[in-house]
C-alpha cells in the first residue's frame, strides 16, 4: 500500500514543510523524517489537518506525496520531492569557498 | 544612465508601501493565497521549489556600482549570500522570506530599482545589447530607445492584462548580442536602404518555450519617431486577438503564426493608421531629452597601445589568454570592454556571491566609470576600461574567480536553475553544466574548439535558451528518470536558427560523453580551425553527428 506524507510551503518563509500529527495536533516541520506517514486509509486525517493549516495561514498549497520507509528514514519517491526535502543538489555559492580553494 | 524624476520616485514608493500592506494582510490571514498570489506576482515574487523567489528588474542590463552594492546587501542580509543573473539580464534571489520582501523593495527603491513587471502577463523588462554605446559595430546606441520603451510600458494601463507575458529586445549594432529574433518583439536599428536615415527593422512573434519560433520581419524600416505608436499598434492587435483560452497558445508568436504574417501585418498597419499621429508620436525634443541620459562619458584621449600591457601579453600566457578571450575592442581609442565570466567550475552559471558583487562594484568605480552591464549569456561587462589598467584589473578579477578565459567558448554555458530550484522543472540543469565544465577544463582544447555555445534548460519552457544554442540540452523526465535531449544547430545571433533534436535522449551520466562526441565530429570534420562549430554543422548536416551518437 502506498505510503504518503503531506507537504506544503510555509507561508512566512516559503520553506518546504511536512505535516506531523501529534495526538491529532498538527505541526509543520522542515525535516521530512519527522513527518507523519500515512497509508491510504488514514490519509483523510492528514488531508483535513493540512487543509486546516492552509486556512489558518500557516502553509500554502499542501499536497500529498508518495514516500518510502527506509533504514535511513523517510525518503520521497520522486526526484523532485527528494530535492525539495534535501535542498539543491549542488554546492550553494559561498564567499568562503574562495578562501578554501586558495588554501587547498 | 537614466535618473528617476521626483515623480518616478514617488510612484515607486507608493507601490512598495501598497505591497507592504498586502503582505501584512496576507500574513494576518486577511488575504487568501488566491487573492495574494496575483499581487505578489505583480511584484516579481514567485513561490518556488524551496522558497520564495524574487526577480529584480535590471532595465536593459544597466547597473551603477551603487545599485550593485545594494544587490550585494540584499543577498547578504535577506538571502543566502548570492544572486542569480538570468538570461533576461535580471537578477533573481532564491531564498527571501515573505515578511522581508517589502524591506527589500524599499532598499531597491532607494537606488531606483524594483521588481515590477518582472512576472505576470504584462510587458517585461526590455533587454538589449550589453555593449550598447561602446561597441565598434554599433549603428546607433539602443539605450535611449529602451528607456522610452521602459517608460511607455511601465504601468501601461491597457497592457496590464495581456493574453500572456511579453518580451521586447532592442539591438543597435550589426552583430546581434540581444537575441532579437526570439523575442515577442525585436527591434534592430538599421540604416535605410535609400537614405542616411536610421530606423527600426521590426521583428514580431519570436519566442522559445514549447513552440520555438523566430520572429518575422513585419516592417523592414520604421522611422524612429514612430517607434512607440507602432509598438502600441502591435500590442493592441495582440491584446484583442491573442488567445486567452489556452496558455500554450497565448503568446504573440502563435497569433502571428495562426493569422499569417501578411494578414497580421495588415492588422497592425490598420491599427497604426488610427494612432500614428497621436500623443505617442516621438518628437525631436523627446529624443534630445532621453539621449541626454546616455551621453558618452568624458573619455581620456589615449593611444591605442600601452607598453606594460604589451609586455605582460608577451611574458604571461594566462594574461594573454584572458585578453584573447574576454576582452573586446572599444569604440574609443585606448579603452577596452571586459567580460567578467560568471562561468567557473565552482559556481552555477550566472550566480554571484555578495562579496563578489561588492568587489565588482569597487572595480567598476576604480576602472570603468562606475557602471556594470549584465548580458543575456549570464555574464557581466565592464564597458569602459583603459588599456593600461587591464593588467591590474585582471589580477583582481582572478582573485575573485571572475577571469576564466571562456567568453563565447564551450564552458560559457547558459543554464536555467532547473530542478535544483524551479517548481516547473522536469530535470536538473546546473549539475549538467558543471559536469561539462569539469570535463572541458583544458584551455588549449577550449581555445581550439573556438566559438561555440551550449545552453541548458530544465524543462520545455526553455528559460535556458537551449533551442538557440549551437548545442542545446533539454532536461526531461522520462518515467521518473532525468534524461537529456540534444539539439544541434541553433543560433541566437544575427543568423538566428532553432536547433533540431538529433535523436533519443541521453541519461545524466551519458550526456557529457554525447556532447564530447559531437565536439569530436566537428573537430575531425571542420575544413580548418577558422570554420566554427555552427558553420561546420550547417555544411555537414546532422547525419555524421547522428551516426556517431547512435551508431
Ligand atoms: C522561477 C523560475 C521561473 C519560472 C517559473 C519561469 C517560467 C517560465 C515559463 C512558464 C516560460 C514559458 C513561457 C511561454 O512559453 O509562454 C518561460 C520562458 C522563459 N524564461 Fe522563465 N521561468 C523561470 C526562471 C527563469 C530564469 C532563471 C530565466 C533566465 C535564466 C528565465 C528566462 C526565460 C526565458 C528567456 C524564456 C524564453 C523566452 C520566451 O519567453 O519565449 N526564466 N519561463
Ligand atoms: S526552463 Fe523550466 S526548469 Fe528552467 S527555469 Fe524555466 S521553467 Fe524552470
XYZ file of C-alpha atoms and ligand atoms in Angstrom:
706
model
C 0.000 0.000 0.000
C 1.347 3.416 -0.933
C 2.715 5.455 1.938
C 2.271 9.189 1.860
C 3.088 12.355 3.769
C 1.667 15.852 3.417
C 3.895 18.663 2.303
C 3.470 22.384 1.641
C 5.364 25.676 1.745
C 5.480 27.699 4.941
C 3.640 30.948 4.331
C 6.127 33.215 6.098
C 9.416 31.744 4.985
C 8.323 29.929 1.849
C 10.350 26.927 3.022
C 9.354 23.326 2.373
C 7.482 21.753 5.265
C 5.911 18.428 6.215
C 2.916 17.736 8.365
C 3.393 15.966 11.671
C 0.437 14.940 13.798
C 0.984 14.510 17.492
C -2.128 13.047 19.099
C -4.112 14.732 16.396
C -2.393 18.081 16.928
C -0.822 19.318 13.691
C 2.583 20.915 13.393
C 4.810 21.599 10.388
C 8.430 20.572 10.242
C 11.085 21.210 7.621
C 12.514 17.733 8.337
C 10.817 15.063 6.249
C 11.958 12.402 8.725
C 9.649 13.884 11.320
C 6.588 13.814 9.060
C 3.617 11.632 9.875
C 3.425 8.806 7.380
C 0.064 7.511 6.419
C -1.304 4.725 4.314
C -4.276 5.243 2.046
C -6.880 4.716 4.766
C -5.568 7.295 7.204
C -4.707 9.879 4.569
C -8.002 11.652 5.031
C -6.988 12.696 8.565
C -3.764 14.244 7.265
C -5.619 15.937 4.459
C -8.098 17.549 6.821
C -5.306 18.787 9.089
C -3.298 20.122 6.140
C -6.245 21.999 4.730
C -6.966 23.453 8.138
C -3.373 24.705 8.340
C -3.780 26.304 4.961
C -6.908 28.075 6.157
C -5.047 29.132 9.284
C -2.412 30.726 7.014
C 0.438 28.592 8.247
C 1.147 26.902 4.944
C 0.474 27.385 1.244
C -0.712 24.782 -1.260
C -0.494 21.480 0.676
C -0.447 18.198 -1.220
C 0.336 14.551 -0.562
C 3.467 12.854 -1.860
C 4.476 9.214 -2.085
C 7.277 8.144 0.238
C 9.202 5.025 1.212
C 10.159 3.982 4.714
C 13.824 3.009 4.606
C 16.538 2.205 7.169
C 17.585 5.831 6.862
C 14.126 7.167 7.475
C 11.517 8.563 5.135
C 12.517 9.045 1.509
C 10.333 10.802 -1.056
C 9.528 8.727 -4.114
C 10.272 11.234 -6.871
C 13.448 13.120 -7.686
C 11.565 16.386 -7.428
C 10.372 15.653 -3.913
C 13.774 14.319 -2.876
C 15.283 17.636 -3.938
C 12.542 19.547 -2.151
C 13.279 17.570 1.006
C 17.050 17.886 0.918
C 17.628 21.199 -0.865
C 19.557 21.905 -4.077
C 21.877 19.058 -5.074
C 24.708 21.438 -5.872
C 27.004 23.373 -3.555
C 25.463 26.798 -2.974
C 27.748 29.715 -3.819
C 29.550 30.874 -0.716
C 32.041 33.583 -0.125
C 34.333 31.404 1.917
C 34.621 28.821 -0.847
C 37.180 31.006 -2.496
C 39.434 31.112 0.543
C 39.267 27.377 0.995
C 40.003 26.925 -2.680
C 43.102 29.042 -2.369
C 44.162 27.238 0.770
C 43.783 23.848 -0.903
C 22.148 56.231 -17.223
C 18.542 57.274 -16.771
C 17.866 59.128 -13.490
C 14.463 58.933 -11.866
C 12.361 62.049 -11.719
C 10.706 63.057 -8.458
C 7.505 61.558 -9.839
C 9.188 58.235 -10.665
C 10.457 58.040 -7.079
C 7.061 58.856 -5.671
C 5.337 56.233 -7.792
C 7.790 53.582 -6.704
C 7.500 54.381 -3.011
C 3.721 54.258 -3.225
C 3.915 50.913 -4.922
C 6.196 49.482 -2.218
C 4.016 50.752 0.566
C 0.963 49.278 -1.158
C 2.702 45.909 -1.352
C 3.799 46.188 2.282
C 0.134 46.477 3.186
C -0.766 43.474 1.059
C 1.958 41.341 2.644
C 0.819 42.340 6.126
C -2.765 41.422 5.290
C -1.656 38.114 3.828
C 0.394 37.280 6.921
C -2.572 38.136 9.143
C -4.783 35.956 7.002
C -6.959 38.757 5.657
C -5.969 37.831 2.121
C -6.109 34.256 0.847
C -3.273 32.850 -1.248
C -5.547 33.036 -4.271
C -6.072 36.755 -3.736
C -2.486 37.428 -2.765
C -0.791 35.417 -5.498
C -1.800 37.922 -8.089
C -0.379 40.812 -6.032
C 2.915 39.102 -5.338
C 3.430 38.138 -8.955
C 2.846 41.775 -9.893
C 5.857 42.445 -7.711
C 8.132 39.750 -9.075
C 7.645 37.356 -6.162
C 7.227 33.674 -7.031
C 6.873 30.664 -4.770
C 9.451 28.169 -5.962
C 10.602 24.676 -5.093
C 12.320 25.532 -1.796
C 11.323 29.091 -1.029
C 10.052 32.367 -2.417
C 11.983 33.752 -5.370
C 12.258 37.473 -6.075
C 13.085 38.660 -9.583
C 14.510 42.172 -9.721
C 14.487 44.103 -12.984
C 17.718 45.471 -14.386
C 16.500 47.798 -17.133
C 18.259 46.704 -20.338
C 21.052 45.248 -18.236
C 22.493 48.514 -16.939
C 23.690 48.821 -13.326
C 25.529 51.518 -11.420
C 28.103 50.470 -8.834
C 25.777 51.795 -6.154
C 22.977 49.557 -7.421
C 25.324 46.575 -7.476
C 26.218 47.246 -3.835
C 22.545 47.259 -2.987
C 22.130 43.919 -4.747
C 25.034 42.607 -2.631
C 23.483 43.978 0.533
C 20.172 42.275 -0.250
C 21.906 38.965 -0.960
C 23.740 39.176 2.333
C 21.002 40.492 4.572
C 17.897 38.790 3.252
C 19.125 35.854 1.248
C 21.852 33.209 1.402
C 24.625 35.469 0.211
C 24.240 35.175 -3.546
C 22.055 36.027 -6.514
C 21.459 34.589 -9.968
C 21.828 36.687 -13.125
C 19.340 35.402 -15.670
C 19.176 35.220 -19.451
C 16.852 38.207 -19.338
C 19.580 40.361 -17.785
C 17.719 40.401 -14.464
C 18.756 39.104 -11.057
C 16.875 36.518 -9.008
C 17.104 35.848 -5.296
C 16.281 32.314 -4.281
C 15.595 32.495 -0.562
C 13.821 35.675 0.586
C 11.233 35.460 3.359
C 7.814 36.885 2.581
C 7.922 39.232 5.550
C 11.260 40.667 4.373
C 10.206 41.397 0.812
C 8.754 44.880 1.471
C 12.052 45.870 3.117
C 13.967 44.500 0.161
C 11.785 46.527 -2.198
C 12.399 49.620 -0.072
C 16.154 49.100 -0.308
C 15.835 48.664 -4.051
C 13.712 51.783 -4.414
C 16.462 53.839 -2.777
C 18.675 53.063 -5.766
C 15.909 53.361 -8.381
C 15.280 49.637 -8.728
C 12.227 47.421 -8.353
C 10.637 44.106 -9.239
C 7.588 45.492 -11.039
C 6.530 43.714 -14.226
C 9.166 41.044 -13.801
C 6.384 38.488 -13.802
C 2.813 38.198 -14.977
C 1.125 38.801 -18.314
C 2.490 42.246 -18.961
C 5.370 43.835 -20.845
C 8.515 42.650 -19.103
C 11.903 44.268 -18.746
C 13.236 45.333 -22.134
C 16.568 43.696 -22.900
C 19.384 44.979 -25.064
C 22.973 44.743 -26.216
C 25.354 44.660 -23.229
C 27.846 46.603 -25.356
C 25.391 49.415 -26.117
C 27.116 52.746 -26.546
C 30.644 51.309 -26.660
C 30.624 48.676 -29.411
C 32.620 49.278 -32.566
C 29.930 47.777 -34.766
C 27.177 49.994 -33.431
C 24.857 51.787 -35.823
C 23.220 53.724 -33.026
C 23.011 53.452 -29.247
C 19.852 51.440 -28.413
C 19.615 52.573 -24.785
C 17.600 55.767 -25.329
C 15.007 53.699 -27.199
C 14.998 51.063 -24.469
C 14.356 53.801 -21.939
C 11.486 55.234 -23.997
C 10.009 51.732 -24.173
C 10.525 51.256 -20.453
C 8.617 54.445 -19.678
C 5.838 53.653 -22.138
C 5.409 50.065 -20.924
C 5.703 50.587 -17.178
C 2.195 50.725 -15.670
C 0.681 50.954 -19.165
C -2.996 50.577 -18.142
C -4.113 48.959 -21.372
C -1.410 46.292 -21.387
C -1.539 45.145 -17.797
C -3.549 42.034 -18.615
C -2.239 40.747 -21.889
C -3.043 37.198 -23.002
C 0.482 36.257 -21.861
C 3.872 37.696 -20.921
C 5.520 39.980 -23.443
C 9.221 40.479 -24.025
C 10.924 43.153 -26.131
C 14.593 43.325 -27.120
C 16.422 46.136 -28.896
C 19.755 45.948 -30.692
C 21.681 48.810 -32.265
C 24.658 47.002 -33.755
C 25.445 44.847 -36.771
C 26.120 41.871 -34.557
C 23.128 40.765 -32.558
C 24.065 40.344 -28.912
C 20.493 40.666 -27.665
C 18.817 37.687 -29.371
C 16.196 39.917 -31.005
C 14.821 37.102 -33.171
C 13.484 35.141 -30.197
C 11.528 37.923 -28.543
C 7.854 38.795 -28.847
C 9.078 41.992 -30.457
C 12.640 42.505 -31.596
C 13.817 45.904 -32.789
C 17.033 46.322 -34.751
C 18.356 49.766 -35.529
C 19.259 49.794 -39.221
C 20.211 52.271 -41.858
C 17.572 52.953 -44.506
C 18.362 51.439 -47.894
C 17.517 54.683 -49.655
C 18.837 57.395 -47.345
C 21.143 58.025 -44.397
C 18.218 57.820 -42.030
C 18.348 55.291 -39.181
C 15.203 53.475 -38.163
C 13.993 50.098 -36.954
C 13.646 46.718 -38.517
C 10.697 45.241 -36.620
C 10.516 41.530 -35.776
C 7.361 40.120 -34.251
C 6.431 36.695 -32.942
C 9.720 35.198 -31.893
C 9.900 33.099 -28.748
C 11.159 29.916 -27.195
C 9.175 27.734 -24.833
C 7.391 24.661 -26.116
C 6.845 26.134 -29.592
C 10.068 27.874 -30.522
C 9.773 30.356 -33.375
C 11.899 33.033 -34.943
C 10.375 36.473 -35.236
C 9.063 37.593 -38.621
C 10.080 40.933 -40.062
C 6.766 42.713 -40.223
C 8.306 46.024 -41.134
C 11.667 46.414 -42.811
C 12.043 50.054 -41.918
C 10.196 52.039 -39.281
C 11.149 55.681 -38.708
C 12.261 56.214 -35.137
C 9.569 58.795 -34.494
C 7.010 56.048 -34.970
C 8.546 53.544 -32.568
C 6.009 53.861 -29.764
C 2.933 54.262 -31.936
C 3.919 51.140 -33.843
C 4.618 49.140 -30.679
C 1.267 50.281 -29.342
C -0.444 49.103 -32.523
C 1.185 45.656 -32.303
C 0.252 45.312 -28.650
C -3.331 46.358 -29.353
C -3.749 43.759 -32.056
C -2.255 41.143 -29.751
C -4.358 42.242 -26.798
C -7.547 41.977 -28.869
C -6.836 38.798 -30.814
C -4.284 36.836 -28.789
C -5.701 33.603 -27.427
C -6.786 33.564 -23.827
C -8.352 30.099 -23.918
C -5.127 28.120 -23.949
C -1.993 29.150 -22.093
C 0.181 27.235 -24.545
C -1.216 29.199 -27.458
C -1.358 32.598 -25.846
C 1.960 34.106 -26.891
C 2.031 36.503 -29.825
C 4.131 34.026 -31.805
C 1.089 31.749 -32.056
C -1.140 34.645 -33.110
C 1.278 35.662 -35.846
C 1.615 32.049 -36.904
C -2.121 31.340 -36.950
C -3.119 34.653 -38.522
C -0.366 34.524 -41.104
C 2.402 37.060 -41.399
C 0.716 39.027 -44.199
C -2.650 39.351 -42.510
C -1.045 40.169 -39.178
C 0.923 42.965 -40.809
C -2.274 44.371 -42.295
C -3.988 44.332 -38.918
C -1.094 46.169 -37.299
C -0.843 48.727 -40.063
C -4.595 49.386 -39.888
C -4.426 49.926 -36.139
C -1.355 52.065 -36.576
C -3.107 54.355 -39.055
C -5.529 55.303 -36.290
C -2.877 56.291 -33.757
C 0.266 57.171 -35.649
C -0.258 60.889 -35.362
C -1.330 60.659 -31.721
C 0.384 61.502 -28.467
C 2.936 58.710 -28.676
C 4.491 60.121 -31.833
C 8.084 60.907 -30.852
C 9.391 64.392 -31.479
C 12.897 65.725 -31.727
C 12.672 67.096 -28.196
C 11.730 63.660 -26.829
C 14.859 62.155 -28.354
C 17.059 65.000 -27.197
C 15.782 64.689 -23.677
C 16.232 60.944 -23.368
C 19.565 60.884 -25.185
C 20.831 63.336 -22.596
C 20.900 60.459 -20.106
C 23.170 58.377 -22.309
C 25.809 60.832 -23.423
C 29.302 59.461 -23.780
C 31.361 59.875 -20.633
C 34.329 62.170 -20.944
C 36.830 59.723 -22.323
C 40.525 60.494 -21.971
C 42.363 60.896 -25.231
C 44.649 57.873 -25.206
C 46.856 55.963 -27.626
C 45.551 52.538 -28.553
C 48.657 50.836 -27.215
C 50.411 50.515 -23.904
C 53.893 49.189 -23.208
C 53.148 47.489 -19.871
C 50.124 45.823 -21.347
C 52.107 44.536 -24.303
C 54.951 43.300 -22.127
C 52.594 41.326 -19.947
C 50.937 39.875 -23.045
C 54.339 38.501 -24.070
C 55.522 37.348 -20.680
C 52.349 35.953 -19.110
C 50.418 33.295 -21.007
C 47.500 33.387 -18.554
C 47.045 37.087 -19.080
C 47.319 36.716 -22.845
C 44.624 34.029 -22.808
C 42.286 36.193 -20.813
C 42.842 39.143 -23.132
C 42.326 36.926 -26.141
C 39.043 35.535 -24.842
C 37.386 38.088 -22.560
C 38.341 41.465 -23.972
C 36.576 43.245 -26.772
C 37.620 46.360 -28.701
C 36.028 49.651 -27.682
C 34.895 52.420 -29.985
C 37.232 54.757 -28.117
C 40.981 54.537 -28.624
C 42.860 53.361 -25.503
C 39.775 51.710 -23.962
C 38.601 48.116 -23.867
C 35.412 46.226 -22.981
C 35.906 43.491 -20.384
C 33.710 40.431 -19.905
C 33.546 39.109 -16.360
C 32.985 35.383 -16.711
C 30.333 34.016 -14.366
C 31.135 30.538 -15.619
C 33.567 28.698 -13.412
C 33.805 25.187 -12.106
C 32.861 26.446 -8.656
C 29.537 28.256 -9.063
C 26.393 27.707 -11.127
C 26.255 29.786 -14.331
C 25.125 33.313 -13.557
C 25.499 33.016 -9.777
C 27.427 35.743 -7.978
C 28.109 35.999 -4.257
C 27.570 39.146 -2.207
C 31.314 39.661 -1.726
C 31.867 39.275 -5.439
C 29.134 41.831 -6.135
C 30.704 44.339 -3.767
C 34.107 43.740 -5.278
C 32.719 44.137 -8.805
C 31.148 47.445 -7.774
C 34.533 48.601 -6.452
C 36.264 47.507 -9.648
C 33.672 49.356 -11.715
C 34.380 52.525 -9.726
C 38.110 52.075 -9.947
C 38.420 51.068 -13.589
C 35.187 51.524 -15.509
C 33.401 54.792 -14.728
C 31.156 53.179 -12.125
C 28.982 51.077 -14.398
C 28.322 47.382 -14.921
C 26.189 45.603 -17.511
C 24.561 42.187 -17.440
C 24.449 40.013 -20.554
C 21.842 37.564 -21.781
C 24.536 34.902 -21.703
C 24.645 35.382 -17.935
C 27.937 37.224 -17.688
C 28.825 40.767 -16.625
C 30.600 43.527 -18.514
C 32.825 46.414 -17.512
C 32.400 48.629 -20.518
C 34.972 51.400 -20.218
C 38.318 50.087 -19.035
C 41.549 51.781 -20.037
C 44.017 49.537 -21.818
C 46.742 50.379 -19.333
C 44.547 49.177 -16.448
C 43.950 45.710 -17.870
C 46.889 44.036 -16.066
C 45.762 45.335 -12.676
C 42.111 44.558 -13.341
C 42.981 41.049 -14.455
C 44.852 40.422 -11.205
C 41.856 41.495 -9.179
C 39.353 39.538 -11.259
C 41.458 36.406 -10.987
C 41.447 36.661 -7.215
C 37.664 36.900 -7.399
C 37.373 33.875 -9.698
C 35.850 36.077 -12.406
C 38.562 35.782 -15.032
C 38.004 32.370 -16.609
C 39.053 32.895 -20.230
C 35.994 31.373 -21.888
C 33.706 34.052 -23.298
C 31.616 32.536 -26.113
C 33.515 29.296 -25.718
C 32.434 25.832 -24.759
C 32.323 26.357 -20.974
C 30.489 29.681 -21.259
C 27.311 27.732 -20.665
C 23.857 29.233 -20.202
C 21.850 27.299 -17.672
C 18.475 27.909 -16.091
C 18.076 26.970 -12.410
C 16.370 23.691 -13.328
C 15.133 21.160 -10.797
C 17.561 22.380 -8.150
C 15.340 25.442 -7.679
C 12.458 25.608 -10.098
C 8.966 24.319 -9.399
C 8.239 23.788 -13.080
C 11.404 21.855 -13.853
C 11.445 18.311 -15.147
C 15.189 17.758 -14.681
C 18.280 19.366 -13.215
C 20.373 21.629 -15.411
C 23.090 23.101 -13.165
C 24.806 19.750 -12.427
C 24.979 19.073 -16.161
C 26.586 22.441 -16.795
C 29.067 21.701 -14.012
C 29.864 18.260 -15.386
C 30.519 19.721 -18.835
C 32.667 22.471 -17.343
C 34.668 19.901 -15.368
C 35.200 17.732 -18.448
C 36.366 20.524 -20.745
C 38.633 22.431 -18.420
C 41.718 22.382 -20.636
C 42.373 25.808 -22.079
C 44.048 24.578 -25.242
C 41.094 22.360 -26.034
C 38.587 25.145 -25.332
C 40.609 27.536 -27.451
C 40.887 25.052 -30.298
C 37.121 24.486 -30.312
C 36.622 28.193 -30.799
C 33.266 29.930 -30.819
C 30.538 27.532 -29.702
C 27.530 27.791 -27.408
C 25.986 25.244 -25.056
C 22.684 26.191 -23.409
C 20.726 24.071 -20.941
C 17.075 24.231 -19.847
C 15.460 22.154 -17.115
C 12.105 21.941 -18.890
C 10.320 22.763 -22.100
C 9.769 26.393 -21.052
C 13.285 26.957 -22.343
C 14.420 29.691 -19.972
C 17.958 28.451 -20.643
C 17.593 29.202 -24.393
C 18.509 25.650 -25.406
C 16.714 25.979 -28.758
C 19.083 28.690 -29.941
C 22.350 27.115 -28.800
C 24.773 25.508 -31.214
C 24.466 22.583 -28.802
C 21.260 22.690 -26.797
C 20.387 20.440 -23.888
C 16.858 19.988 -22.606
C 16.222 18.032 -19.426
C 13.052 15.953 -19.366
C 11.542 13.447 -17.012
C 11.144 10.022 -18.540
C 9.293 7.672 -16.207
C 10.928 9.218 -13.166
C 14.451 9.459 -14.591
C 16.077 12.699 -15.674
C 17.098 12.395 -19.305
C 18.558 14.944 -21.675
C 17.688 15.736 -25.277
C 20.354 17.153 -27.547
C 19.508 19.785 -30.151
C 22.091 20.926 -32.659
C 22.476 23.888 -34.967
C 20.691 26.689 -33.132
C 21.888 30.272 -33.021
C 20.732 33.371 -31.111
C 22.673 35.842 -33.212
C 22.027 37.661 -36.471
C 21.955 34.251 -38.207
C 19.313 33.081 -35.711
C 18.128 29.487 -36.019
C 16.193 26.976 -33.956
C 18.229 23.819 -33.320
C 16.884 20.374 -34.178
C 16.669 17.376 -31.885
C 19.313 14.931 -33.040
C 17.817 11.739 -31.629
C 16.664 9.910 -28.483
C 17.576 11.447 -25.123
C 20.611 10.533 -23.006
C 20.748 9.714 -19.321
C 22.516 12.130 -16.998
C 25.711 10.070 -16.944
C 25.776 9.849 -20.740
C 25.096 13.414 -21.760
C 28.618 14.768 -21.238
C 30.047 11.954 -23.384
C 27.452 12.738 -26.011
C 28.494 16.400 -26.067
C 32.093 15.270 -26.289
C 31.289 13.080 -29.311
C 29.503 15.961 -31.016
C 32.550 18.152 -30.497
C 34.833 15.408 -31.841
C 32.790 15.073 -35.010
C 33.211 18.787 -35.503
C 36.953 18.762 -34.849
C 37.508 15.826 -37.182
C 35.460 17.306 -40.000
C 35.982 21.039 -39.961
C 37.669 22.429 -43.032
C 40.142 24.412 -40.978
C 40.338 25.872 -37.473
C 38.598 29.008 -38.711
C 35.429 27.124 -39.512
C 33.245 27.417 -36.406
C 31.108 24.649 -35.000
C 27.938 26.214 -36.370
C 29.305 26.785 -39.864
C 30.629 23.247 -39.981
C 27.338 21.835 -38.713
C 25.422 23.762 -41.357
C 27.725 22.449 -44.052
C 27.823 18.869 -42.799
C 24.219 18.415 -41.760
C 23.132 16.147 -38.900
C 23.953 12.738 -40.428
C 27.563 12.394 -39.250
C 26.650 13.523 -35.764
C 23.723 11.155 -35.597
C 25.806 8.254 -36.742
C 28.477 8.899 -34.121
C 25.932 9.274 -31.345
C 23.636 6.392 -32.157
C 25.624 4.130 -34.494
C 11.088 30.883 -11.061
C 11.531 30.354 -12.072
C 10.943 30.532 -13.429
C 9.689 30.306 -13.878
C 8.500 29.883 -13.085
C 9.706 30.544 -15.291
C 8.641 30.344 -16.130
C 8.716 30.390 -17.493
C 7.733 29.923 -18.400
C 6.417 29.285 -17.995
C 8.177 30.149 -19.658
C 7.495 29.776 -20.962
C 6.692 30.873 -21.439
C 5.942 30.542 -22.681
O 6.384 29.694 -23.467
O 4.900 31.172 -22.898
C 9.445 30.791 -19.545
C 10.208 31.223 -20.609
C 11.401 31.892 -20.443
N 12.013 32.262 -19.254
Fe 11.489 31.608 -17.457
N 10.935 30.968 -15.630
C 11.719 30.981 -14.524
C 13.026 31.347 -14.429
C 13.730 31.914 -15.455
C 15.108 32.203 -15.402
C 16.009 31.945 -14.208
C 15.428 32.737 -16.592
C 16.789 33.141 -17.044
C 17.845 32.347 -16.789
C 14.238 32.819 -17.380
C 14.142 33.318 -18.671
C 13.178 32.896 -19.561
C 13.327 32.977 -20.982
C 14.493 33.631 -21.719
C 12.236 32.326 -21.539
C 12.019 32.011 -23.002
C 11.638 33.134 -23.820
C 10.173 33.165 -24.026
O 9.529 33.792 -23.199
O 9.695 32.571 -25.007
N 13.217 32.290 -16.656
N 9.760 30.933 -18.199
S 13.298 26.216 -18.246
Fe 11.878 25.218 -16.926
S 13.213 24.479 -15.292
Fe 14.350 26.060 -16.305
S 13.834 27.903 -15.121
Fe 12.448 27.788 -16.882
S 10.631 26.883 -16.037
Fe 12.306 26.425 -14.631
